[in-house]
Amino acid sequence: MTEQITPVELEKQRNHILSARDASKPTIMVCGGTGCLALESDKVAEALKKAIQDQGVDAKVELKTTGCPGFCEQGPLVVVHPEKIFYTHVKPKDAKDIISETITNGKVVDRLLYTDPITEKKVLYEQDIPFYKQQTRVLLKNSGIIDPEKIEDYIAVDGYKAVSKALFEMTSEQVLEEVKKANLRGRGGAGFPAAIKWELCRKEKSDQRYIICNADEGDPGAFQDRGIIEGNPHSILEGMILGAYAIGASKGYIYIRHEYPLAVKMIKQAIVQAREYGFLGNNILGSDFSFDLEVQLGAGAFVCGEETAMMASVEGRVGEPRTRPPYPAQKGLWGKPTNINNTKTWAWVPHIINNGADWFASIGNEKNRGTMIFSLVGKVNNTGLVEVPMGISIHDLIEGIGGGVPKGRKLKAVQTGGPSGGCIPESMFDLPMDYDSLREAGSIMGSGGVIVMDEDTCMVDVARYFLEFCKFESCGKCNACREGVKRMWEIVDYISRGYGEEGDIELLEELAHAVKIGSLCGLGQTAPNPVLTTIKYFRDEYEAHIRDKTCPAGVCKALITFEIIADNCPGCTLCARYCPVEAISGEKGKPHVIDESICIRCGVCRDVCNYNAVVVR
Amino acid sequence: MAIDINKVETIIGEHGKDENDLIQAMLAIQEEFHYLPPEALEKISEQLNVPMIRIYQVAAFYKVFSLEPRGKHIITVCNGTACHVRGSSMLVDQVDRVLKIGPGETTEDLQFTLEEVNCLGCCAIGPVMTIDNKYYGNMSVSKVERVINKYVEKEVVADD
């Protein structure tokens, strides 16, 4: 495909791709997302390929490597379409059976099926698994179905239909109006209406406007942007083309973390393919609209997620934020009007143009429309990417989809919004997950990371962790952030080591206030949130550290001791062999003991013990 | 350590033409050599017409860049929130015990460098460790030495 195609030819192409396919032919989808790859799904795909050849069923089945279907906990995932038979924890040695049983004999390989942890029953199909059953998948719908390396797969699922519709049936004002009517709010965390930002940029008089896709997903614990880009990169390009048309921009950048090598590869490949097809470049689809895209890699600086810092970084400079106004819409990249939106915001645009603002408004609640993708991680049974309507309660998200906390531990809190967010206690789990409710509770939506914490998580340690993060990531431009966050970290660190004093909590609150009002950008303004919310909801834990010098969750090293329960210990000697300081002694076959004076509380013994004999006091 | 200056020129040529491309060119150099050799930075300065002081400013600001030579194999331990609550700091301690290097340090034989990273986006299978961009999910302290040994042994085989 080298010649540019028109909308009519695009439809012809689509029909051609679809007619060449047999919908009833079994297709084996192997997840090739970073999560499953880490569990060696590439070897599973190779084994399946070999098994297909060995058993001579090439003509009967198709094999595809897809993006992430989201249920990373159960990886490597293999799904057999069209029925969507869902195989979990697949190993290369299982490939032979999948081909001989499922493909040739039409039977299910029982041992690979998902077992519901609550009912303990095996579940056959993807759509019946509780994790999927309660989701509303729009943005993630095609991840796990299409091969992200093939533009034809995207075209087959109505890809670039919205571009063709917008360029030939709608004016740029109409595209903008549709997105405005939908009230699509920015998915980066703050929830600012996207079309309002677009309009500001469009109204600025200039010979050149730019747009940027913020894929600098820096929040630890969030990976939805990575999931979309790895699984469906063309959906981002299509959204950006539509946005550029509405705004009147001719050049766009995708700013993506270098820590996501697979996503970088996918998006770069997608851009090359889109250019070949004429979706990017001069006179897109034969219209008079021209637009092109470039990928810019981040170099590992969290602050570059802030829009003015990101623009500085795109220009090849140090990523320090600057004062606003002027806003990027007025003076952005190289002084020209610029519009920045999050990956998920861009991904929504094609759906809104295809299905209309009213359809979009029918999902979610009044002020928070559409779905949100959460990365459900931490101490929860079903971890992975979850797409649900805005406003779902925390309880439904964690218990319903997440399947609760593993090992029968007690749920304690969730952390949302990354280092800018806060911790919400279990007593408030009726709270709807939307921009406004989370902000009222002292946290934020952020980019959608939801980290579940159980009774073994120490809230002082969590606050210390986020302060350490912000201390390291502060760019150093503002005094309040550079010095204030460091002092807050020192105080919390002292508390966690048993040196806390009366008055420390009040001092932290005062400092938090100063850092909030004295910082230029979002990083400093929100850095105190994890401390403030943990103090607000878990003050007793701080007090236990300060007054009683104990860590109730058994995390803070200086305040705990490890002990071996003699009754549980069969004397396997494993812990003694792993102990780095030789603090564990005992004869083989007899209970061991830990010498507290030597122990450095590294926890290796508890980690390696197969008998749950090591406990923390 | 001598570096192939022709290679440097090719890399810069592929990734940049003016000062806007500074970070992208530096990333490509870092990717190739695992650090920023001074000769390469001088070449960047010359070809992109950027003063050295700005190059050092960028090198010091962004976490990925290193001005010191680093190991042949890069070990990365993810310290994102999800990995942290699942005990990733114990992995860092264990690497330290096995190789005697802390975060940011390199073994004397220039074989391994240990790094901590904020989040690799594999939160569902944490704690996660990578060696040379190969991901190891659901890690535990007891697995660390075994995984590292894969890379040590490879070396021996290659030398035979």
Coordinates of C-alpha atoms in Angstrom, one line a residue, chain B residues 93-153:
Chain B
D93 CA 19.1 -5.8 49.4
Q94 CA 19.5 -9.3 48.0
V95 CA 21.2 -8.0 44.8
D96 CA 23.5 -6.0 47.1
R97 CA 24.3 -9.2 49.0
V98 CA 25.0 -11.2 45.8
L99 CA 26.9 -8.7 43.8
K100 CA 28.0 -6.1 46.5
I101 CA 26.4 -3.2 44.7
G102 CA 23.8 -0.7 45.8
P103 CA 21.4 1.2 43.6
G104 CA 23.3 3.3 41.0
E105 CA 26.5 1.3 41.5
T106 CA 28.5 -1.0 39.1
T107 CA 30.5 -4.0 39.9
E108 CA 34.3 -3.6 39.7
D109 CA 34.6 -5.9 36.7
L110 CA 32.0 -3.7 34.9
Q111 CA 29.7 -6.7 34.4
F112 CA 26.6 -5.5 36.4
T113 CA 24.9 -2.2 37.3
L114 CA 22.0 -2.1 39.7
E115 CA 19.3 0.5 39.3
E116 CA 16.0 1.3 40.9
V117 CA 13.2 2.5 38.7
N118 CA 9.9 4.2 39.8
C119 CA 7.6 1.9 37.8
L120 CA 7.9 -0.4 34.9
G121 CA 4.2 -0.7 34.5
C122 CA 4.0 -4.4 35.3
C123 CA 2.3 -3.8 38.6
A124 CA 0.1 -6.8 38.4
I125 CA 3.0 -9.2 38.5
G126 CA 5.2 -7.4 41.0
P127 CA 7.7 -7.3 42.4
V128 CA 9.4 -7.1 39.0
M129 CA 13.1 -7.1 38.2
T130 CA 14.7 -6.8 34.7
I131 CA 18.1 -7.6 33.4
D132 CA 18.9 -6.1 30.0
N133 CA 15.3 -5.4 29.3
K134 CA 14.2 -9.0 30.0
Y135 CA 11.4 -8.9 32.5
Y136 CA 11.2 -11.3 35.5
G137 CA 7.8 -11.1 37.2
N138 CA 6.6 -12.4 40.6
M139 CA 10.2 -12.2 41.9
S140 CA 11.2 -13.2 45.4
V141 CA 14.4 -12.9 47.4
S142 CA 15.2 -16.6 46.9
K143 CA 15.0 -16.3 43.1
V144 CA 17.4 -13.3 42.8
E145 CA 20.7 -15.2 42.8
R146 CA 19.4 -17.8 40.3
V147 CA 18.4 -15.1 37.8
I148 CA 21.6 -13.2 38.1
N149 CA 23.6 -16.4 37.6
K150 CA 22.0 -16.9 34.2
Y151 CA 24.0 -13.9 33.1
V152 CA 27.2 -14.8 34.9
E153 CA 27.2 -18.2 33.4

